[in-house]
mmCIF file of C-alpha atoms in Angstrom:
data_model
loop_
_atom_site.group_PDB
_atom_site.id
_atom_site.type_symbol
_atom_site.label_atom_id
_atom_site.label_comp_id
_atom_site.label_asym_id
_atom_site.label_seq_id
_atom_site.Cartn_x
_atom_site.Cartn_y
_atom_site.Cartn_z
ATOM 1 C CA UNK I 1 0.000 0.000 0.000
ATOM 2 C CA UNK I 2 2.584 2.365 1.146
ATOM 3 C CA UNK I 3 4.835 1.598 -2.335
ATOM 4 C CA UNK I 4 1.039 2.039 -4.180
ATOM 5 C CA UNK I 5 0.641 5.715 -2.639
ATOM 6 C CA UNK I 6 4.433 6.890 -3.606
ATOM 7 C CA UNK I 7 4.051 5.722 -7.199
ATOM 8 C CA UNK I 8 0.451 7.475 -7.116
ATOM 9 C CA UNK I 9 2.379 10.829 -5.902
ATOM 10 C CA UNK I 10 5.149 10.142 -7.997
ATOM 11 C CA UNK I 11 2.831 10.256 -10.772
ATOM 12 C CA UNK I 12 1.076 13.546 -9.458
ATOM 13 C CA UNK I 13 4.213 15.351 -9.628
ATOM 14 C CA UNK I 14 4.598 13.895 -12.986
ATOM 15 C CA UNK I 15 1.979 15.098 -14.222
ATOM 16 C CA UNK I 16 2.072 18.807 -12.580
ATOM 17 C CA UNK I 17 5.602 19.531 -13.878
ATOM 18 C CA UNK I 18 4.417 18.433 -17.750
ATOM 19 C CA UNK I 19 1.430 20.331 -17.454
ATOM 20 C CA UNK I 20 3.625 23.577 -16.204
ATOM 21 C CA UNK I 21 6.151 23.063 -19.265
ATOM 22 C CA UNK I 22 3.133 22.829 -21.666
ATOM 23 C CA UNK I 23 1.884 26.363 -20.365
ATOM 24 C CA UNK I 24 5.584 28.024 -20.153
ATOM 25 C CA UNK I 25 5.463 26.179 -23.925
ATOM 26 C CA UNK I 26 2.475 28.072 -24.632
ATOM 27 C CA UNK I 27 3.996 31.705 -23.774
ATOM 28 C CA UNK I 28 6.700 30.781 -25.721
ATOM 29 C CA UNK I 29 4.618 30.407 -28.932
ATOM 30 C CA UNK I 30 2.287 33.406 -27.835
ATOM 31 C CA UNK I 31 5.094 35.898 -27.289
ATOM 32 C CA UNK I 32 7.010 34.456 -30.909
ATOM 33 C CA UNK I 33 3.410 34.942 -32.421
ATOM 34 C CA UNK I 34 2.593 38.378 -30.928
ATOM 35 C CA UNK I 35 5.990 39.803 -32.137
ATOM 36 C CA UNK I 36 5.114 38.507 -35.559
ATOM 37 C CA UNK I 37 1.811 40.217 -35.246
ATOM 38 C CA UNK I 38 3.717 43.408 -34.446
ATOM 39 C CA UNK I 39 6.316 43.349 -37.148
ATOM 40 C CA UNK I 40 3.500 43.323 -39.544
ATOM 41 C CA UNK I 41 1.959 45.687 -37.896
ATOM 42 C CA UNK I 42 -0.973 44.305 -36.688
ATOM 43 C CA UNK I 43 -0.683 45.368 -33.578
ATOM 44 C CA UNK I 44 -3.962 44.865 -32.055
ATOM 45 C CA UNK I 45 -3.473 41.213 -32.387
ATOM 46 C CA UNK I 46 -0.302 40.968 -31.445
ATOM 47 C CA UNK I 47 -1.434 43.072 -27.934
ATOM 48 C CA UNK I 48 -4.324 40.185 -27.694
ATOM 49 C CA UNK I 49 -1.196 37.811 -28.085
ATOM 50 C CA UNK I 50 1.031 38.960 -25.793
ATOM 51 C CA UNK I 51 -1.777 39.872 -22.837
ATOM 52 C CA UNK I 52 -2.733 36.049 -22.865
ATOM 53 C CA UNK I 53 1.153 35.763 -22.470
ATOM 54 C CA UNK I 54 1.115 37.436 -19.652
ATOM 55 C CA UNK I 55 -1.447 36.209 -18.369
ATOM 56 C CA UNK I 56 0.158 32.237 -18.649
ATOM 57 C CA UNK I 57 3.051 34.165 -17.144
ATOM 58 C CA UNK I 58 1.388 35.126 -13.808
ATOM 59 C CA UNK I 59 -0.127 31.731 -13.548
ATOM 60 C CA UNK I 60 3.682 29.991 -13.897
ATOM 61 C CA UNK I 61 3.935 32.641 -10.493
ATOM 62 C CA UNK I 62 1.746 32.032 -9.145
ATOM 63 C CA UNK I 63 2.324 28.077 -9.263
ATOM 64 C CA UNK I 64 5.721 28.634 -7.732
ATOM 65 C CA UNK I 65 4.488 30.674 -5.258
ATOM 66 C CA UNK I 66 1.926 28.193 -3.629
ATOM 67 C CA UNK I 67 5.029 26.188 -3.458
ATOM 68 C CA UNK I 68 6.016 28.634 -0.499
ATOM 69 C CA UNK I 69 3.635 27.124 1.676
ATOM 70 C CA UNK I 70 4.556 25.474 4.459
ATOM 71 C CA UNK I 71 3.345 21.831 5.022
ATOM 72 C CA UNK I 72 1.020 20.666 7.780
ATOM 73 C CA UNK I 73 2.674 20.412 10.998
ATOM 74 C CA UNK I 74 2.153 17.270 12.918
ATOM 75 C CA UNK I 75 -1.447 16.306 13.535
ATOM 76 C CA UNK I 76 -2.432 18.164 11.115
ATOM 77 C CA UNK I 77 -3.628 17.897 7.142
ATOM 78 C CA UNK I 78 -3.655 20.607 4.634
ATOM 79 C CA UNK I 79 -5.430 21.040 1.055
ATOM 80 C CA UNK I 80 -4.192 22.350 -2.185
ATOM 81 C CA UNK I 81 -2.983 25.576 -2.631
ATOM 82 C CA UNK I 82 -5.924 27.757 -4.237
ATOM 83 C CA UNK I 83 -6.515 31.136 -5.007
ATOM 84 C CA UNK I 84 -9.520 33.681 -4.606
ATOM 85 C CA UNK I 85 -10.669 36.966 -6.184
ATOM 86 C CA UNK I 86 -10.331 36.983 -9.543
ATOM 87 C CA UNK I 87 -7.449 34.059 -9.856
ATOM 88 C CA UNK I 88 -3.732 33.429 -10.021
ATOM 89 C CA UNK I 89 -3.869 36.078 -12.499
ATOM 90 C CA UNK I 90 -5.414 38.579 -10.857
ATOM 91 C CA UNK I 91 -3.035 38.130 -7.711
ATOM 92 C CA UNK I 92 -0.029 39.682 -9.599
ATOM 93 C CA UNK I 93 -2.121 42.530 -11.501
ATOM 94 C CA UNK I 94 -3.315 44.793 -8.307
ATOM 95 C CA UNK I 95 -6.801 43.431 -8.231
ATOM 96 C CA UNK I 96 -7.083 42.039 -4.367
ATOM 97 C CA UNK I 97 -6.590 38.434 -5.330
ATOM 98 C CA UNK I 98 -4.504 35.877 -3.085
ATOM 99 C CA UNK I 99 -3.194 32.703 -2.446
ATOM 100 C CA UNK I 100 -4.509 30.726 0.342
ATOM 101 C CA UNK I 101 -4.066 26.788 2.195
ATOM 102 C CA UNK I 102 -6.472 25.257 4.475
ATOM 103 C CA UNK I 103 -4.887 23.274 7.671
ATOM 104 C CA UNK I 104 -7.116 21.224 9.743
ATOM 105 C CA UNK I 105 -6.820 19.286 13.273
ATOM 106 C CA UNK I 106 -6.507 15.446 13.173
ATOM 107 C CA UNK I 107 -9.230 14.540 15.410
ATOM 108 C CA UNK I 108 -9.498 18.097 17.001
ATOM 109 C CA UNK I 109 -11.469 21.127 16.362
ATOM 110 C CA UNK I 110 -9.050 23.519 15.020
ATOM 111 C CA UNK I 111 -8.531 25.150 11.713
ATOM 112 C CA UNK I 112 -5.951 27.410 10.234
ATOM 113 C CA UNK I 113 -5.901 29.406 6.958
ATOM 114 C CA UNK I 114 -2.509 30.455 5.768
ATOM 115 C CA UNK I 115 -3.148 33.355 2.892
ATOM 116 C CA UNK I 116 -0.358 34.991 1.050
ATOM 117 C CA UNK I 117 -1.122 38.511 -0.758
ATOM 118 C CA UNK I 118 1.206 40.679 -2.940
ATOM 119 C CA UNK I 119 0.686 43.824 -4.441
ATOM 120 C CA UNK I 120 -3.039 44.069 -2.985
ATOM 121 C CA UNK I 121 -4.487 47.232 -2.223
ATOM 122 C CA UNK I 122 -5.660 46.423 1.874
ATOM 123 C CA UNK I 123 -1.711 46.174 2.240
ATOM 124 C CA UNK I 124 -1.111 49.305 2.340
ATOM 125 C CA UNK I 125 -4.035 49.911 4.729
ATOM 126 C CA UNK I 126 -2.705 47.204 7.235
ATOM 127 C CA UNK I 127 1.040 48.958 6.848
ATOM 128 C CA UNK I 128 0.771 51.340 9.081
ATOM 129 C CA UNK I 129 -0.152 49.119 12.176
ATOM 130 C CA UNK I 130 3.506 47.050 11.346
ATOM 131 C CA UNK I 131 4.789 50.565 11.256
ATOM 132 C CA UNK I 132 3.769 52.131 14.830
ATOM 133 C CA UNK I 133 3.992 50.225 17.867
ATOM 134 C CA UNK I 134 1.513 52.254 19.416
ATOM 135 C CA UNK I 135 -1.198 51.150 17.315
ATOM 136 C CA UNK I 136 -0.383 47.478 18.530
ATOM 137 C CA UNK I 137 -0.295 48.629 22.415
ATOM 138 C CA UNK I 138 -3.402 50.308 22.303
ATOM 139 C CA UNK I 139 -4.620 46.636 21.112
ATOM 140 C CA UNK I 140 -5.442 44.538 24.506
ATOM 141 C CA UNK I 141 -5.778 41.250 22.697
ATOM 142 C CA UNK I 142 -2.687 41.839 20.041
ATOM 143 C CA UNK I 143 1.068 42.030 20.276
ATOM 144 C CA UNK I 144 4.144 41.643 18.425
ATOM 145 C CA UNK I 145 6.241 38.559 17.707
ATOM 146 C CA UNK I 146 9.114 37.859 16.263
ATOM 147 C CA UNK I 147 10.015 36.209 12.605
ATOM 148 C CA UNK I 148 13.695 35.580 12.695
ATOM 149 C CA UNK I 149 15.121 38.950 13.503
ATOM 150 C CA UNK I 150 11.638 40.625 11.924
ATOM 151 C CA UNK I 151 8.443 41.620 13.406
ATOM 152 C CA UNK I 152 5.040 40.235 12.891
ATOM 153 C CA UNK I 153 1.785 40.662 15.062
ATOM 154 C CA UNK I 154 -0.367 38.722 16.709
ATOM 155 C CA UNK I 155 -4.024 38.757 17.723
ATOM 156 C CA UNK I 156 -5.176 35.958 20.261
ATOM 157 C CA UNK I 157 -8.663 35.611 21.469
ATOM 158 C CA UNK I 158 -8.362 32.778 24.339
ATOM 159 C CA UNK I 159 -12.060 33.121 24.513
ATOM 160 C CA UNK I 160 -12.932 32.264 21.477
ATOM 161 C CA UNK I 161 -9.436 30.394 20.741
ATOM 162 C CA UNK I 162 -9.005 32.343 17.533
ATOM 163 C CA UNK I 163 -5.533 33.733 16.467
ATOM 164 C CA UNK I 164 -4.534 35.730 13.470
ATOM 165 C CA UNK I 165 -0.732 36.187 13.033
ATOM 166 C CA UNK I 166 0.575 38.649 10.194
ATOM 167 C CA UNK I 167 4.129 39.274 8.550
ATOM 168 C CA UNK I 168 4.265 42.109 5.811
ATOM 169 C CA UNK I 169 7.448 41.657 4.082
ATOM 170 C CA UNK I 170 8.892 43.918 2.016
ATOM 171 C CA UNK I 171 6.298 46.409 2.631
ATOM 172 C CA UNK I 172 4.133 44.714 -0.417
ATOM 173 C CA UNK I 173 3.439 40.796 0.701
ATOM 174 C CA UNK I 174 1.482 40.066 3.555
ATOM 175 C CA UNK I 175 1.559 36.574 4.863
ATOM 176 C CA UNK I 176 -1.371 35.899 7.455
ATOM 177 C CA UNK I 177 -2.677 32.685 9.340
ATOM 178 C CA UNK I 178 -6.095 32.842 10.456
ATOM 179 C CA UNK I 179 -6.972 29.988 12.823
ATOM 180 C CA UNK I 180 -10.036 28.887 14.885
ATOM 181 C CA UNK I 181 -11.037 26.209 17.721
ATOM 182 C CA UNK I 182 -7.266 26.479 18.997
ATOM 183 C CA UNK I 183 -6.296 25.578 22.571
ATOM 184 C CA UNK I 184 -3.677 28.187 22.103
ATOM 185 C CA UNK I 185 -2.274 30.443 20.004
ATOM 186 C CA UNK I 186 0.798 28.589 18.928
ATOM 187 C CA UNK I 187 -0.514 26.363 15.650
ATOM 188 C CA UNK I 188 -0.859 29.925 14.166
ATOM 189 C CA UNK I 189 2.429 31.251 15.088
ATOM 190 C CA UNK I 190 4.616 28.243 14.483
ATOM 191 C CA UNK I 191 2.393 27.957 10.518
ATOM 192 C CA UNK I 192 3.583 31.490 9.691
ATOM 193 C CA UNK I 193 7.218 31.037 10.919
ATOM 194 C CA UNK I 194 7.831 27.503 8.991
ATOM 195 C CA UNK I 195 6.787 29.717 5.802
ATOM 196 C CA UNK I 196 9.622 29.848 3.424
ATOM 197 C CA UNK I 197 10.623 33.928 3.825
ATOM 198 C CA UNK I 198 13.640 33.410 0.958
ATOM 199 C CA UNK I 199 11.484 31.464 -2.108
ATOM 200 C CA UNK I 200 8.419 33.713 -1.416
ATOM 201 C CA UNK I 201 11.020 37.005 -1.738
ATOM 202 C CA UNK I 202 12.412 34.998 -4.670
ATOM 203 C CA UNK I 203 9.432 34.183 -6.546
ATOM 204 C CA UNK I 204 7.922 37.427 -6.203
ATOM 205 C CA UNK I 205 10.461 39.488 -7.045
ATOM 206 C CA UNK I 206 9.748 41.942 -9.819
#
């Protein structure tokens, strides 16, 4: 069984990495077509072209990107990688979109939602509470924690066991875990520091 189940994920893997060549394939044909387009000057097609590239492009991101996400700790399973508002696509072009994992509790009651946003306009809004220490005193239930030699927040609700710990990096990507029907605050915490800081600075890099 166990031999079955490595063949079946070798085979996943497989298949994910042909079906990312195909697409980076794709833009390679798209981008070759949409500068034909423009040396004969039809240069509304080749903009139609070389939009769809870009828009394979920001997928192949935002593929490598979930890839940043750090795996279940112990007593714990996670989902796939997905993204909301709008779309892989959308995450890279301004439009509020994000990447987000589901972790739940073997044979407990907790939850935790790790969500990864670049580039999104409530950044900039959330900014200035990373920025002023006041703002997070003032805050009874929320203080600040450390990510390597960084600062993120935290916000624990014992009474409700809900946590939410946030890390803007960069001053454009905010990583945040959201969790629920915790004991303690720690799941949260311990999710956002196993998160790979160097490949999500890599792959996002502009």
């Amino acid at each position: 069984m166990k031999r079955s189940m490595t063949l079946f994920a070798a085979g996943v893997l497989s298949l994910s990495g042909w079906a990312t060549q195909a697409l980076a394939d794709e833009v390679t044909e798209q981008i070759e077509l949409g500068l034909e387009l423009y040396q004969g000057e039809e240069y509304g097609a080749a903009i139609t072209e070389l939009e769809f590239a870009i828009s394979d492009i920001r997928k192949l991101m935002s593929a490598r990107i979930a890839e940043t996400f750090p795996d279940p700790p112990e007593g714990w399973s996670a989902a796939e990688v997905s993204t909301s508002g709008g779309g892989g696509a959308a995450m890279f072009g301004g439009r509020g979109s994000m990447l987000e994992r589901e972790y739940r509790q073997e044979g407990g009651e907790g939850r935790l939602t790790a969500q990864l946003m670049i580039d999104n306009p409530m950044i900039q809004a959330m900014s200035a509470m990373f920025s002023n220490p006041a703002l997070i005193a003032a805050q009874p239930d929320m203080e600040r924690i450390r990510i390597g030699r960084e600062s993120a927040i935290l916000k624990w609700d014992a009474d409700n066991g809900s946590a939410e710990a946030s890390f803007l990096m960069d001053g454009r990507i905010l990583m945040q875990v959201n969790g629920s029907g915790l004991a303690s605050e720690e799941p949260a915490v311990s999710l956002l520091k196993a998160w790979d800081l160097d490949a999500v600075r890599e792959q996002s890099a502009r």
